[in-house]
PDB file of C-alpha atoms in Angstrom:
ATOM      1  CA  MET G1137     117.554  24.772  71.691  1.00 60.00           C
ATOM      2  CA  LYS G1138     118.900  21.906  69.594  1.00 72.00           C
ATOM      3  CA  ILE G1139     116.405  19.105  69.034  1.00 80.00           C
ATOM      4  CA  LYS G1140     117.721  15.570  68.603  1.00 86.00           C
ATOM      5  CA  TYR G1141     115.954  13.920  65.679  1.00 87.00           C
ATOM      6  CA  PRO G1142     115.974  10.217  64.802  1.00 86.00           C
ATOM      7  CA  LYS G1143     118.733   8.994  62.468  1.00 86.00           C
ATOM      8  CA  LEU G1144     116.248   8.515  59.638  1.00 86.00           C
ATOM      9  CA  VAL G1145     115.210  12.190  59.851  1.00 88.00           C
ATOM     10  CA  GLU G1146     118.834  13.361  60.017  1.00 87.00           C
ATOM     11  CA  ASP G1147     119.708  11.195  57.006  1.00 85.00           C
ATOM     12  CA  ALA G1148     116.742  12.538  55.019  1.00 85.00           C
ATOM     13  CA  PHE G1149     117.766  16.087  55.977  1.00 85.00           C
ATOM     14  CA  THR G1150     121.295  15.398  54.684  1.00 85.00           C
ATOM     15  CA  VAL G1151     119.857  14.176  51.372  1.00 82.00           C
ATOM     16  CA  ALA G1152     117.621  17.271  51.180  1.00 81.00           C
ATOM     17  CA  LYS G1153     120.635  19.538  51.759  1.00 81.00           C
ATOM     18  CA  GLN G1154     122.540  17.790  48.970  1.00 79.00           C
ATOM     19  CA  HIS G1155     119.699  18.375  46.513  1.00 76.00           C
ATOM     20  CA  GLY G1156     118.762  21.950  47.359  1.00 75.00           C
ATOM     21  CA  LYS G1157     119.318  24.991  49.515  1.00 77.00           C
ATOM     22  CA  ILE G1158     117.910  25.240  53.023  1.00 78.00           C
ATOM     23  CA  ALA G1159     117.564  28.764  54.338  1.00 79.00           C
ATOM     24  CA  PRO G1160     119.816  29.548  57.310  1.00 82.00           C
ATOM     25  CA  GLY G1161     117.935  29.247  60.561  1.00 82.00           C
ATOM     26  CA  LYS G1162     115.277  26.980  59.014  1.00 84.00           C
ATOM     27  CA  GLU G1163     117.073  23.680  59.625  1.00 86.00           C
ATOM     28  CA  ASN G1164     114.888  22.682  62.593  1.00 86.00           C
ATOM     29  CA  ASP G1165     111.718  23.632  60.679  1.00 87.00           C
ATOM     30  CA  VAL G1166     112.764  21.395  57.796  1.00 89.00           C
ATOM     31  CA  LYS G1167     113.686  18.525  60.128  1.00 88.00           C
ATOM     32  CA  ALA G1168     110.360  18.881  61.968  1.00 90.00           C
ATOM     33  CA  ARG G1169     108.527  18.685  58.632  1.00 90.00           C
ATOM     34  CA  ILE G1170     110.548  15.629  57.559  1.00 90.00           C
ATOM     35  CA  TYR G1171     109.732  13.998  60.900  1.00 90.00           C
ATOM     36  CA  GLN G1172     106.012  14.727  60.470  1.00 91.00           C
ATOM     37  CA  VAL G1173     105.996  13.367  56.905  1.00 91.00           C
ATOM     38  CA  MET G1174     107.746  10.177  58.061  1.00 90.00           C
ATOM     39  CA  VAL G1175     105.196   9.722  60.839  1.00 91.00           C
ATOM     40  CA  ASP G1176     102.302  10.481  58.455  1.00 91.00           C
ATOM     41  CA  ARG G1177     103.622   7.952  55.920  1.00 90.00           C
ATOM     42  CA  GLY G1178     104.136   5.304  58.570  1.00 90.00           C
ATOM     43  CA  MET G1179     107.951   5.184  58.448  1.00 88.00           C
ATOM     44  CA  LEU G1180     108.339   6.371  62.054  1.00 90.00           C
ATOM     45  CA  ASN G1181     106.065   6.031  65.045  1.00 89.00           C
ATOM     46  CA  GLU G1182     105.359   9.029  67.294  1.00 83.00           C
ATOM     47  CA  LEU G1183     108.390   8.119  69.425  1.00 87.00           C
ATOM     48  CA  GLY G1184     110.663   8.437  66.398  1.00 84.00           C
ATOM     49  CA  GLU G1185     111.318   4.712  66.092  1.00 87.00           C
ATOM     50  CA  PRO G1186     111.331   3.060  62.645  1.00 87.00           C
ATOM     51  CA  THR G1187     108.170   1.091  61.948  1.00 87.00           C
ATOM     52  CA  GLN G1188     107.800  -2.285  60.275  1.00 86.00           C
ATOM     53  CA  LEU G1189     107.136  -0.397  57.034  1.00 84.00           C
ATOM     54  CA  ALA G1190     110.582   1.269  57.321  1.00 82.00           C
ATOM     55  CA  VAL G1191     112.117  -2.159  57.941  1.00 79.00           C
ATOM     56  CA  ASP G1192     110.285  -3.582  54.907  1.00 76.00           C
ATOM     57  CA  LYS G1193     111.509  -0.695  52.726  1.00 76.00           C
ATOM     58  CA  GLY G1194     115.091  -1.252  53.902  1.00 74.00           C
ATOM     59  CA  ILE G1195     115.539   2.181  55.476  1.00 76.00           C
ATOM     60  CA  ALA G1196     115.129   1.402  59.173  1.00 69.00           C
ATOM     61  CA  ASP G1197     118.892   1.697  59.709  1.00 68.00           C
ATOM     62  CA  GLY G1198     119.129   5.022  57.867  1.00 68.00           C
ATOM     63  CA  LEU G1199     119.680   6.367  54.391  1.00 66.00           C
ATOM     64  CA  GLY G1200     123.470   6.548  54.299  1.00 58.00           C
ATOM     65  CA  PRO G1201     125.634   4.830  51.687  1.00 52.00           C
ATOM     66  CA  ASN G1202     126.376   1.963  54.081  1.00 49.00           C
ATOM     67  CA  THR G1203     122.697   1.271  54.662  1.00 47.00           C
ATOM     68  CA  GLN G1204     121.180   1.799  51.238  1.00 45.00           C
ATOM     69  CA  SER G1205     120.260  -1.185  49.173  1.00 50.00           C
ATOM     70  CA  ASP G1206     122.701  -2.378  46.565  1.00 64.00           C
ATOM     71  CA  SER G1207     119.993  -2.609  43.923  1.00 82.00           C
ATOM     72  CA  LEU G1208     119.361   0.065  41.334  1.00 86.00           C
ATOM     73  CA  VAL G1209     115.634  -0.560  41.769  1.00 86.00           C
ATOM     74  CA  GLU G1210     115.891   0.450  45.427  1.00 84.00           C
ATOM     75  CA  PHE G1211     118.023   3.490  44.521  1.00 85.00           C
ATOM     76  CA  LYS G1212     115.389   4.649  42.043  1.00 88.00           C
ATOM     77  CA  ARG G1213     112.662   4.062  44.632  1.00 85.00           C
ATOM     78  CA  GLN G1214     114.520   6.277  47.101  1.00 83.00           C
ATOM     79  CA  PHE G1215     115.252   8.930  44.458  1.00 86.00           C
ATOM     80  CA  PRO G1216     112.235   8.977  42.124  1.00 88.00           C
ATOM     81  CA  ILE G1217     113.717  11.721  39.948  1.00 90.00           C
ATOM     82  CA  TYR G1218     115.811   8.952  38.318  1.00 92.00           C
ATOM     83  CA  ARG G1219     112.942   6.508  37.609  1.00 92.00           C
ATOM     84  CA  GLU G1220     112.340   7.654  34.048  1.00 94.00           C
ATOM     85  CA  PHE G1221     115.908   6.916  32.964  1.00 94.00           C
ATOM     86  CA  ASP G1222     117.051   3.567  31.593  1.00 93.00           C
ATOM     87  CA  ASP G1223     119.240   1.473  33.872  1.00 92.00           C
ATOM     88  CA  SER G1224     122.069   1.676  31.328  1.00 93.00           C
ATOM     89  CA  HIS G1225     122.665   5.284  32.444  1.00 93.00           C
ATOM     90  CA  PHE G1226     123.724   4.204  35.957  1.00 90.00           C
ATOM     91  CA  LYS G1227     126.722   2.446  37.412  1.00 89.00           C
ATOM     92  CA  ARG G1228     127.935   1.624  40.876  1.00 83.00           C
ATOM     93  CA  LEU G1229     131.176   3.341  41.914  1.00 78.00           C
ATOM     94  CA  ASN G1230     132.747   2.949  45.358  1.00 70.00           C
ATOM     95  CA  GLY G1231     129.478   1.548  46.703  1.00 72.00           C
ATOM     96  CA  GLU G1232     127.308   4.408  45.422  1.00 78.00           C
ATOM     97  CA  TRP G1233     125.066   4.695  42.367  1.00 84.00           C
ATOM     98  CA  MET G1234     126.194   7.274  39.808  1.00 89.00           C
ATOM     99  CA  ALA G1235     124.280   8.669  36.837  1.00 92.00           C
ATOM    100  CA  ASP G1236     125.940   9.468  33.525  1.00 92.00           C
ATOM    101  CA  THR G1237     126.007  12.914  31.917  1.00 93.00           C
ATOM    102  CA  TYR G1238     122.871  12.187  29.874  1.00 94.00           C
ATOM    103  CA  VAL G1239     120.838  11.927  33.104  1.00 94.00           C
ATOM    104  CA  ILE G1240     122.519  14.921  34.746  1.00 94.00           C
ATOM    105  CA  LYS G1241     121.974  17.095  31.672  1.00 95.00           C
ATOM    106  CA  ALA G1242     118.309  16.053  31.412  1.00 95.00           C
ATOM    107  CA  ILE G1243     117.665  16.860  35.074  1.00 95.00           C
ATOM    108  CA  CYS G1244     119.478  20.195  34.793  1.00 94.00           C
ATOM    109  CA  GLN G1245     117.528  21.150  31.667  1.00 96.00           C
ATOM    110  CA  ALA G1246     114.260  20.194  33.358  1.00 94.00           C
ATOM    111  CA  THR G1247     115.194  22.301  36.400  1.00 94.00           C
ATOM    112  CA  ILE G1248     115.986  25.314  34.216  1.00 95.00           C
ATOM    113  CA  ALA G1249     112.682  24.926  32.319  1.00 96.00           C
ATOM    114  CA  ASP G1250     110.603  24.423  35.478  1.00 94.00           C
ATOM    115  CA  PRO G1251     108.866  27.711  36.369  1.00 94.00           C
ATOM    116  CA  THR G1252     108.497  26.526  39.977  1.00 93.00           C
ATOM    117  CA  SER G1253     112.220  25.979  40.520  1.00 90.00           C
ATOM    118  CA  GLU G1254     114.063  28.500  42.650  1.00 91.00           C
ATOM    119  CA  PRO G1255     116.529  30.922  41.008  1.00 92.00           C
ATOM    120  CA  GLU G1256     119.362  29.290  42.985  1.00 91.00           C
ATOM    121  CA  GLN G1257     118.352  25.853  41.666  1.00 92.00           C
ATOM    122  CA  ARG G1258     118.345  27.150  38.087  1.00 92.00           C
ATOM    123  CA  LEU G1259     121.739  28.777  38.618  1.00 94.00           C
ATOM    124  CA  GLN G1260     123.194  25.538  39.998  1.00 93.00           C
ATOM    125  CA  ALA G1261     121.751  23.624  37.037  1.00 93.00           C
ATOM    126  CA  GLU G1262     123.273  26.105  34.575  1.00 95.00           C
ATOM    127  CA  GLU G1263     126.643  25.864  36.325  1.00 93.00           C
ATOM    128  CA  MET G1264     126.527  22.073  36.206  1.00 91.00           C
ATOM    129  CA  LEU G1265     125.710  22.115  32.490  1.00 93.00           C
ATOM    130  CA  GLN G1266     128.649  24.474  31.938  1.00 91.00           C
ATOM    131  CA  GLN G1267     130.958  22.131  33.882  1.00 89.00           C
ATOM    132  CA  ILE G1268     129.842  19.250  31.657  1.00 87.00           C
ATOM    133  CA  GLU G1269     130.528  21.304  28.523  1.00 89.00           C
ATOM    134  CA  ASP G1270     133.919  22.465  29.862  1.00 87.00           C
ATOM    135  CA  SER G1271     134.937  18.886  30.646  1.00 82.00           C
ATOM    136  CA  LYS G1272     134.490  17.880  26.990  1.00 75.00           C
ATOM    137  CA  GLY G1273     137.486  20.114  26.232  1.00 63.00           C
TER     138      GLY G1273
END
């Protein structure tokens, strides 16, 4: 049975998929957990509707590139992994925030060094570092 989740949950699931692997057959479990976290944190009510808090945070209409805030501050709030990096390492390209290779390399190196990261995450980080090195040509 396919469950229809609110747009905010679907958008968060899409972001989660972009930043890691989700085991086949576990998609609904992950979406259910995202839904519960959003309810627990006051972003959605029990009916799946965005709350005033979601409106105040600017995510009531979703997390897609057309709904995200234009500010780098908001981007870093939505993706806290980037908070530690200076704003000079980011630029806006085609309406989306992009990080430079310094940031990507630092995140990849941290992923490889993190004993709690999954083997697949470490492999992806190593491959990305290799792509960066290969592009220097």
